[in-house]
Short mmCIF file of C-alpha atoms in Angstrom, two decimals:
data_model
loop_
_atom_site.label_atom_id
_atom_site.label_comp_id
_atom_site.label_asym_id
_atom_site.label_seq_id
_atom_site.Cartn_x
_atom_site.Cartn_y
_atom_site.Cartn_z
CA GLN A 1 -2.60 19.79 -5.95
CA VAL A 2 -1.54 16.44 -4.58
CA GLN A 3 -3.03 13.37 -6.20
CA VAL A 4 -2.60 9.75 -5.21
CA VAL A 5 -4.10 7.27 -7.63
CA GLU A 6 -4.20 3.51 -7.24
CA SER A 7 -4.63 1.02 -10.06
CA GLY A 8 -4.27 -2.67 -10.74
CA GLY A 9 -7.07 -4.11 -8.68
CA GLY A 10 -9.41 -6.76 -10.00
CA LEU A 11 -10.84 -10.22 -9.60
CA VAL A 12 -8.43 -13.12 -9.18
CA GLN A 13 -8.70 -16.73 -8.07
CA ALA A 14 -7.17 -17.88 -4.82
CA GLY A 15 -3.49 -18.56 -5.27
CA GLY A 16 -3.19 -15.98 -7.99
CA SER A 17 -1.28 -12.72 -8.16
CA LEU A 18 -1.93 -9.05 -8.71
CA ARG A 19 0.30 -6.01 -8.79
CA LEU A 20 -1.11 -2.75 -7.52
CA SER A 21 0.38 0.55 -8.56
CA CYS A 22 0.06 3.93 -6.92
CA ALA A 23 1.06 7.06 -8.78
CA ALA A 24 1.55 10.27 -6.83
CA SER A 25 1.73 13.76 -8.25
CA GLY A 26 1.91 17.29 -6.90
CA LEU A 27 4.49 16.38 -4.29
CA THR A 28 8.19 15.60 -4.05
CA PHE A 29 7.70 11.86 -4.11
CA SER A 30 11.13 10.95 -2.78
CA SER A 31 10.37 12.96 0.38
CA TYR A 32 7.38 10.80 1.28
CA ALA A 33 7.13 7.44 2.92
CA MET A 34 4.40 5.38 1.30
CA GLY A 35 1.98 2.90 2.71
CA TRP A 36 -0.70 0.47 1.61
CA PHE A 37 -3.78 -0.13 3.71
CA ARG A 38 -6.91 -2.15 3.06
CA GLN A 39 -10.47 -2.25 4.23
CA ALA A 40 -12.79 -5.20 3.91
CA PRO A 41 -16.57 -4.80 4.12
CA GLY A 42 -17.67 -4.35 7.72
CA LYS A 43 -14.11 -4.13 8.97
CA GLU A 44 -11.78 -1.32 9.94
CA ARG A 45 -9.02 -0.13 7.67
CA GLU A 46 -5.83 -2.04 8.38
CA PHE A 47 -2.17 -1.64 7.61
CA VAL A 48 -0.72 -3.83 4.86
CA ALA A 49 2.77 -2.58 3.98
CA ALA A 50 4.95 0.51 4.03
CA ILE A 51 8.19 1.68 2.50
CA SER A 52 10.60 4.41 3.49
CA ARG A 53 11.42 7.41 1.32
CA SER A 54 14.54 5.81 -0.08
CA GLY A 55 13.06 2.33 -0.26
CA THR A 56 15.63 0.84 2.07
CA TYR A 57 13.13 0.10 4.84
CA THR A 58 9.95 -1.91 4.43
CA ASP A 59 7.35 -3.17 6.87
CA TYR A 60 4.56 -5.69 6.44
CA ALA A 61 1.55 -6.84 8.35
CA ASP A 62 1.99 -10.37 9.62
CA SER A 63 -0.96 -11.50 7.51
CA VAL A 64 0.81 -10.63 4.25
CA LYS A 65 4.46 -11.16 5.13
CA GLY A 66 6.11 -13.51 2.66
CA ARG A 67 3.30 -13.06 0.12
CA PHE A 68 3.27 -9.33 -0.60
CA THR A 69 6.17 -7.11 -1.64
CA ILE A 70 6.18 -3.33 -1.58
CA SER A 71 8.57 -1.38 -3.77
CA ARG A 72 8.92 2.08 -5.20
CA ASP A 73 10.37 3.86 -8.19
CA ASN A 74 11.17 7.44 -7.24
CA GLY A 75 11.91 8.29 -10.84
CA LYS A 76 8.34 7.38 -11.77
CA ASN A 77 6.68 8.70 -8.59
CA THR A 78 5.13 5.29 -8.16
CA VAL A 79 4.86 2.69 -5.43
CA TYR A 80 3.91 -0.90 -6.09
CA LEU A 81 2.41 -3.76 -4.15
CA GLN A 82 3.09 -7.17 -5.62
CA MET A 83 0.60 -9.62 -4.17
CA ASN A 84 1.19 -13.34 -4.57
CA SER A 85 -0.58 -16.41 -3.20
CA LEU A 86 -3.73 -14.39 -2.75
CA LYS A 87 -6.39 -15.69 -0.38
CA PRO A 88 -10.12 -14.95 -0.20
CA GLU A 89 -9.46 -13.10 3.04
CA ASP A 90 -7.34 -10.61 1.09
CA THR A 91 -10.53 -9.32 -0.54
CA ALA A 92 -10.73 -5.63 0.25
CA THR A 93 -10.40 -2.13 -1.08
CA PHE A 94 -6.71 -1.28 -1.09
CA TYR A 95 -5.59 2.27 -0.40
CA CYS A 96 -2.29 3.96 -1.03
CA ALA A 97 -1.11 6.73 1.27
CA ALA A 98 1.77 9.19 1.50
CA SER A 99 3.47 10.54 4.60
CA ARG A 100 5.78 13.56 4.79
CA THR A 101 6.46 12.92 8.46
CA VAL A 102 9.78 11.39 9.34
CA LEU A 103 8.74 8.02 10.61
CA SER A 104 10.31 5.69 13.07
CA SER A 105 9.85 2.00 12.50
CA SER A 106 7.03 1.95 15.02
CA THR A 107 4.91 4.54 13.23
CA TYR A 108 4.82 3.32 9.65
CA ARG A 109 1.73 1.27 10.55
CA ALA A 110 -0.25 4.20 11.92
CA SER A 111 -2.78 5.51 9.41
CA GLY A 112 -2.78 8.89 11.13
CA VAL A 113 0.73 9.77 9.96
CA TYR A 114 -0.31 9.61 6.32
CA GLY A 115 -1.57 12.92 5.03
CA TYR A 116 -2.56 11.98 1.50
CA TRP A 117 -4.75 9.08 0.45
CA GLY A 118 -5.97 7.63 -2.79
CA GLN A 119 -9.53 6.63 -3.57
CA GLY A 120 -8.77 2.94 -3.42
CA THR A 121 -8.78 -0.01 -5.78
CA GLN A 122 -10.87 -3.12 -5.28
CA VAL A 123 -9.24 -6.52 -4.96
CA THR A 124 -11.50 -9.55 -4.96
CA VAL A 125 -10.12 -13.03 -4.46
CA SER A 126 -12.46 -15.90 -5.28
CA SER A 127 -12.16 -19.30 -3.67
#
């Protein structure tokens, strides 16, 4: 049974940092591209960042580029999202997702290619 579990969310002041973790089990982690998405209240889920199976390719939404860093440790079956310089508009539930599909650079941002999703972790940034 595949499980994807996020952790590390919380309440932080604007300008602060958080590191989200996502642990996956029940799958061959190194065979999956991983992505982070977020959904704010009343808004659609949106792409945040993605990383290839080997970790050599990463992609970021323009809104987080330069502030967030995605990384992975295939030995620990874990992907991370380091979030710096957080803004109130980053407040959302953050979801981790795994994709077995071989992705081209143009498809990492598409939520539909991700077959496994976590339950989400809440990030709240106060002003």
